[in-house]
């Protein structure tokens, strides 16, 4: 078994869709980024790459490459997980936390878990997504950005 960690932040801005865990959420602002800026999926992707000692999302899918402009982060997650599988590992479980002052994310969490589970070919019960605020403190608390943390456990596949 091996464990990996992922962390990401994207800035909130007007004129962008808010996409978290592959769910498009109705909100006046969205996350700024080269891809769809799905901060949760980026943290999860980095946790899986980290567990397999495969570097990070920026190495494999560089923002300088136009191929990844407005890319679906679900597709990036799938591509990263293929690298993990090719190295001989499969995911056991993932836990994650989104740090977001607004909007309320609870109603969207079941769909996020399903999206991640489907992308990885595992059960939703293996994927956990939590959401918290930072009580108005710091850049997430001021609504300037959304952050996400993830950890992944992987095991050698037979
Ligand atoms: Mg990112």
PDB file of C-alpha atoms and ligand atoms in Angstrom:
ATOM      1  CA  UNK A   1       0.000   0.000   0.000  1.00  0.00           C
ATOM      2  CA  UNK A   2       1.098   3.569  -0.678  1.00  0.00           C
ATOM      3  CA  UNK A   3      -0.390   6.908   0.333  1.00  0.00           C
ATOM      4  CA  UNK A   4      -0.426  10.222  -1.521  1.00  0.00           C
ATOM      5  CA  UNK A   5      -1.442  13.785  -0.814  1.00  0.00           C
ATOM      6  CA  UNK A   6      -2.821  16.536  -3.048  1.00  0.00           C
ATOM      7  CA  UNK A   7      -3.549  20.223  -2.516  1.00  0.00           C
ATOM      8  CA  UNK A   8      -4.773  22.899  -4.898  1.00  0.00           C
ATOM      9  CA  UNK A   9      -6.207  26.426  -4.933  1.00  0.00           C
ATOM     10  CA  UNK A  10      -7.965  28.338  -7.699  1.00  0.00           C
ATOM     11  CA  UNK A  11      -9.059  31.957  -7.653  1.00  0.00           C
ATOM     12  CA  UNK A  12     -12.793  32.816  -7.901  1.00  0.00           C
ATOM     13  CA  UNK A  13     -13.719  35.214 -10.665  1.00  0.00           C
ATOM     14  CA  UNK A  14     -16.745  36.460 -12.564  1.00  0.00           C
ATOM     15  CA  UNK A  15     -17.526  35.097 -16.018  1.00  0.00           C
ATOM     16  CA  UNK A  16     -16.484  31.509 -15.304  1.00  0.00           C
ATOM     17  CA  UNK A  17     -18.570  28.407 -14.503  1.00  0.00           C
ATOM     18  CA  UNK A  18     -18.029  26.851 -11.089  1.00  0.00           C
ATOM     19  CA  UNK A  19     -17.098  23.185 -11.625  1.00  0.00           C
ATOM     20  CA  UNK A  20     -16.299  21.077  -8.557  1.00  0.00           C
ATOM     21  CA  UNK A  21     -15.941  17.318  -8.640  1.00  0.00           C
ATOM     22  CA  UNK A  22     -17.236  17.354 -12.206  1.00  0.00           C
ATOM     23  CA  UNK A  23     -20.487  19.065 -11.104  1.00  0.00           C
ATOM     24  CA  UNK A  24     -21.376  22.453 -12.591  1.00  0.00           C
ATOM     25  CA  UNK A  25     -22.776  24.497  -9.697  1.00  0.00           C
ATOM     26  CA  UNK A  26     -24.952  27.563 -10.104  1.00  0.00           C
ATOM     27  CA  UNK A  27     -22.903  30.457  -8.663  1.00  0.00           C
ATOM     28  CA  UNK A  28     -22.166  34.076  -9.611  1.00  0.00           C
ATOM     29  CA  UNK A  29     -18.434  33.281  -9.799  1.00  0.00           C
ATOM     30  CA  UNK A  30     -16.354  30.370 -11.061  1.00  0.00           C
ATOM     31  CA  UNK A  31     -12.768  29.226 -10.747  1.00  0.00           C
ATOM     32  CA  UNK A  32     -10.062  30.737 -12.901  1.00  0.00           C
ATOM     33  CA  UNK A  33      -7.663  28.358 -14.633  1.00  0.00           C
ATOM     34  CA  UNK A  34      -6.353  26.998 -17.879  1.00  0.00           C
ATOM     35  CA  UNK A  35      -8.538  23.880 -17.704  1.00  0.00           C
ATOM     36  CA  UNK A  36     -12.039  23.923 -16.186  1.00  0.00           C
ATOM     37  CA  UNK A  37     -10.139  24.696 -12.920  1.00  0.00           C
ATOM     38  CA  UNK A  38     -11.882  21.917 -10.973  1.00  0.00           C
ATOM     39  CA  UNK A  39      -9.850  22.351  -7.810  1.00  0.00           C
ATOM     40  CA  UNK A  40     -11.210  19.194  -6.134  1.00  0.00           C
ATOM     41  CA  UNK A  41     -10.320  16.956  -9.074  1.00  0.00           C
ATOM     42  CA  UNK A  42      -6.873  18.540  -9.298  1.00  0.00           C
ATOM     43  CA  UNK A  43      -6.196  17.747  -5.626  1.00  0.00           C
ATOM     44  CA  UNK A  44      -7.477  14.185  -6.098  1.00  0.00           C
ATOM     45  CA  UNK A  45      -5.393  13.737  -9.259  1.00  0.00           C
ATOM     46  CA  UNK A  46      -2.274  14.931  -7.415  1.00  0.00           C
ATOM     47  CA  UNK A  47      -2.978  12.575  -4.496  1.00  0.00           C
ATOM     48  CA  UNK A  48      -3.082   9.586  -6.872  1.00  0.00           C
ATOM     49  CA  UNK A  49       0.046  10.681  -8.774  1.00  0.00           C
ATOM     50  CA  UNK A  50       1.762  11.334  -5.449  1.00  0.00           C
ATOM     51  CA  UNK A  51       0.907   7.889  -4.089  1.00  0.00           C
ATOM     52  CA  UNK A  52       2.553   6.290  -7.134  1.00  0.00           C
ATOM     53  CA  UNK A  53       5.551   8.704  -7.045  1.00  0.00           C
ATOM     54  CA  UNK A  54       4.570   9.958 -10.508  1.00  0.00           C
ATOM     55  CA  UNK A  55       5.154  13.664  -9.920  1.00  0.00           C
ATOM     56  CA  UNK A  56       2.227  16.041 -10.247  1.00  0.00           C
ATOM     57  CA  UNK A  57      -0.573  17.188 -12.515  1.00  0.00           C
ATOM     58  CA  UNK A  58       1.457  20.121 -13.874  1.00  0.00           C
ATOM     59  CA  UNK A  59       4.201  17.776 -15.089  1.00  0.00           C
ATOM     60  CA  UNK A  60       1.855  15.500 -17.002  1.00  0.00           C
ATOM     61  CA  UNK A  61      -0.669  18.104 -18.212  1.00  0.00           C
ATOM     62  CA  UNK A  62       1.247  21.407 -18.448  1.00  0.00           C
ATOM     63  CA  UNK A  63      -0.856  24.609 -18.648  1.00  0.00           C
ATOM     64  CA  UNK A  64       1.580  25.767 -21.359  1.00  0.00           C
ATOM     65  CA  UNK A  65       0.158  23.036 -23.637  1.00  0.00           C
ATOM     66  CA  UNK A  66      -2.900  24.348 -25.509  1.00  0.00           C
ATOM     67  CA  UNK A  67      -4.254  20.793 -25.594  1.00  0.00           C
ATOM     68  CA  UNK A  68      -5.325  21.327 -21.968  1.00  0.00           C
ATOM     69  CA  UNK A  69      -7.051  24.678 -22.461  1.00  0.00           C
ATOM     70  CA  UNK A  70     -10.575  24.349 -20.980  1.00  0.00           C
ATOM     71  CA  UNK A  71      -9.851  20.632 -20.543  1.00  0.00           C
ATOM     72  CA  UNK A  72     -12.318  18.589 -18.524  1.00  0.00           C
ATOM     73  CA  UNK A  73     -10.579  17.714 -15.283  1.00  0.00           C
ATOM     74  CA  UNK A  74     -12.462  14.394 -15.255  1.00  0.00           C
ATOM     75  CA  UNK A  75     -10.457  13.507 -18.398  1.00  0.00           C
ATOM     76  CA  UNK A  76      -7.209  14.643 -16.712  1.00  0.00           C
ATOM     77  CA  UNK A  77      -8.071  12.485 -13.686  1.00  0.00           C
ATOM     78  CA  UNK A  78      -8.717   9.479 -15.948  1.00  0.00           C
ATOM     79  CA  UNK A  79      -5.423  10.015 -17.805  1.00  0.00           C
ATOM     80  CA  UNK A  80      -3.481  10.351 -14.540  1.00  0.00           C
ATOM     81  CA  UNK A  81      -5.114   7.240 -13.125  1.00  0.00           C
ATOM     82  CA  UNK A  82      -4.119   5.323 -16.256  1.00  0.00           C
ATOM     83  CA  UNK A  83      -0.476   6.189 -15.441  1.00  0.00           C
ATOM     84  CA  UNK A  84      -1.020   4.871 -11.909  1.00  0.00           C
ATOM     85  CA  UNK A  85      -2.596   1.659 -13.276  1.00  0.00           C
ATOM     86  CA  UNK A  86       0.220   1.263 -15.818  1.00  0.00           C
ATOM     87  CA  UNK A  87       2.681   1.398 -12.913  1.00  0.00           C
ATOM     88  CA  UNK A  88       0.839  -1.566 -11.355  1.00  0.00           C
ATOM     89  CA  UNK A  89      -1.385   0.084  -8.758  1.00  0.00           C
ATOM     90  CA  UNK A  90      -5.090   0.547  -8.181  1.00  0.00           C
ATOM     91  CA  UNK A  91      -6.919   2.905  -5.881  1.00  0.00           C
ATOM     92  CA  UNK A  92      -8.183   1.696  -2.525  1.00  0.00           C
ATOM     93  CA  UNK A  93      -9.872   4.842  -1.215  1.00  0.00           C
ATOM     94  CA  UNK A  94      -9.728   8.613  -1.384  1.00  0.00           C
ATOM     95  CA  UNK A  95     -10.681  11.226   1.180  1.00  0.00           C
ATOM     96  CA  UNK A  96     -10.923  14.909   0.343  1.00  0.00           C
ATOM     97  CA  UNK A  97     -11.960  18.285   1.727  1.00  0.00           C
ATOM     98  CA  UNK A  98     -13.092  21.350  -0.202  1.00  0.00           C
ATOM     99  CA  UNK A  99     -12.451  24.649   1.586  1.00  0.00           C
ATOM    100  CA  UNK A 100     -15.137  27.041   0.362  1.00  0.00           C
ATOM    101  CA  UNK A 101     -17.051  29.877   2.014  1.00  0.00           C
ATOM    102  CA  UNK A 102     -19.931  29.854  -0.496  1.00  0.00           C
ATOM    103  CA  UNK A 103     -22.003  28.383  -2.064  1.00  0.00           C
ATOM    104  CA  UNK A 104     -23.191  25.511   0.132  1.00  0.00           C
ATOM    105  CA  UNK A 105     -21.775  22.319  -1.372  1.00  0.00           C
ATOM    106  CA  UNK A 106     -23.549  19.604   0.632  1.00  0.00           C
ATOM    107  CA  UNK A 107     -26.329  18.989  -1.954  1.00  0.00           C
ATOM    108  CA  UNK A 108     -23.711  18.393  -4.674  1.00  0.00           C
ATOM    109  CA  UNK A 109     -21.439  16.000  -2.812  1.00  0.00           C
ATOM    110  CA  UNK A 110     -23.189  12.705  -3.770  1.00  0.00           C
ATOM    111  CA  UNK A 111     -22.799  13.595  -7.468  1.00  0.00           C
ATOM    112  CA  UNK A 112     -19.120  14.540  -6.984  1.00  0.00           C
ATOM    113  CA  UNK A 113     -18.440  11.175  -5.318  1.00  0.00           C
ATOM    114  CA  UNK A 114     -20.208   9.366  -8.161  1.00  0.00           C
ATOM    115  CA  UNK A 115     -18.226  11.291 -10.789  1.00  0.00           C
ATOM    116  CA  UNK A 116     -14.878  10.465  -9.180  1.00  0.00           C
ATOM    117  CA  UNK A 117     -15.834   6.827  -8.578  1.00  0.00           C
ATOM    118  CA  UNK A 118     -16.916   6.424 -12.223  1.00  0.00           C
ATOM    119  CA  UNK A 119     -13.704   8.024 -13.525  1.00  0.00           C
ATOM    120  CA  UNK A 120     -11.642   5.590 -11.441  1.00  0.00           C
ATOM    121  CA  UNK A 121     -13.850   2.540 -12.016  1.00  0.00           C
ATOM    122  CA  UNK A 122     -14.467   2.100  -8.297  1.00  0.00           C
ATOM    123  CA  UNK A 123     -17.434   2.302  -5.914  1.00  0.00           C
ATOM    124  CA  UNK A 124     -18.696   5.631  -4.562  1.00  0.00           C
ATOM    125  CA  UNK A 125     -18.176   4.144  -1.092  1.00  0.00           C
ATOM    126  CA  UNK A 126     -14.392   4.335  -1.729  1.00  0.00           C
ATOM    127  CA  UNK A 127     -14.552   8.090  -2.397  1.00  0.00           C
ATOM    128  CA  UNK A 128     -15.260  10.644   0.308  1.00  0.00           C
ATOM    129  CA  UNK A 129     -15.772  14.374  -0.230  1.00  0.00           C
ATOM    130  CA  UNK A 130     -16.175  16.826   2.625  1.00  0.00           C
ATOM    131  CA  UNK A 131     -16.692  20.576   2.590  1.00  0.00           C
ATOM    132  CA  UNK A 132     -15.811  23.173   5.183  1.00  0.00           C
ATOM    133  CA  UNK A 133     -15.564  26.940   5.468  1.00  0.00           C
ATOM    134  CA  UNK A 134     -12.734  28.819   7.129  1.00  0.00           C
ATOM    135  CA  UNK A 135     -15.091  31.000   9.183  1.00  0.00           C
ATOM    136  CA  UNK A 136     -14.544  34.073   7.040  1.00  0.00           C
ATOM    137  CA  UNK A 137     -10.775  33.929   7.542  1.00  0.00           C
ATOM    138  CA  UNK A 138      -8.060  34.081   4.893  1.00  0.00           C
ATOM    139  CA  UNK A 139      -8.437  33.923   1.116  1.00  0.00           C
ATOM    140  CA  UNK A 140     -11.094  31.213   1.119  1.00  0.00           C
ATOM    141  CA  UNK A 141     -13.013  32.931   3.903  1.00  0.00           C
ATOM    142  CA  UNK A 142     -13.064  36.193   1.951  1.00  0.00           C
ATOM    143  CA  UNK A 143     -14.455  34.329  -1.069  1.00  0.00           C
ATOM    144  CA  UNK A 144     -11.348  35.011  -3.162  1.00  0.00           C
ATOM    145  CA  UNK A 145     -10.602  31.363  -3.870  1.00  0.00           C
ATOM    146  CA  UNK A 146     -11.581  27.746  -3.273  1.00  0.00           C
ATOM    147  CA  UNK A 147      -9.004  25.244  -1.999  1.00  0.00           C
ATOM    148  CA  UNK A 148      -9.074  21.453  -1.838  1.00  0.00           C
ATOM    149  CA  UNK A 149      -7.083  18.781  -0.033  1.00  0.00           C
ATOM    150  CA  UNK A 150      -7.054  15.058  -0.887  1.00  0.00           C
ATOM    151  CA  UNK A 151      -5.355  11.884   0.216  1.00  0.00           C
ATOM    152  CA  UNK A 152      -5.352   8.629  -1.710  1.00  0.00           C
ATOM    153  CA  UNK A 153      -4.430   5.111  -0.710  1.00  0.00           C
ATOM    154  CA  UNK A 154      -3.369   2.786  -3.528  1.00  0.00           C
ATOM    155  CA  UNK A 155      -2.342  -0.865  -3.548  1.00  0.00           C
ATOM    156  CA  UNK A 156      -0.470  -3.135  -5.921  1.00  0.00           C
ATOM    157  CA  UNK A 157      -2.925  -4.557  -8.463  1.00  0.00           C
ATOM    158  CA  UNK A 158      -2.724  -8.324  -9.077  1.00  0.00           C
TER     159      UNK A 158
HETATM  160 MG1  LIG B   1      -5.309  23.290 -10.338  1.00  0.00          MG
END
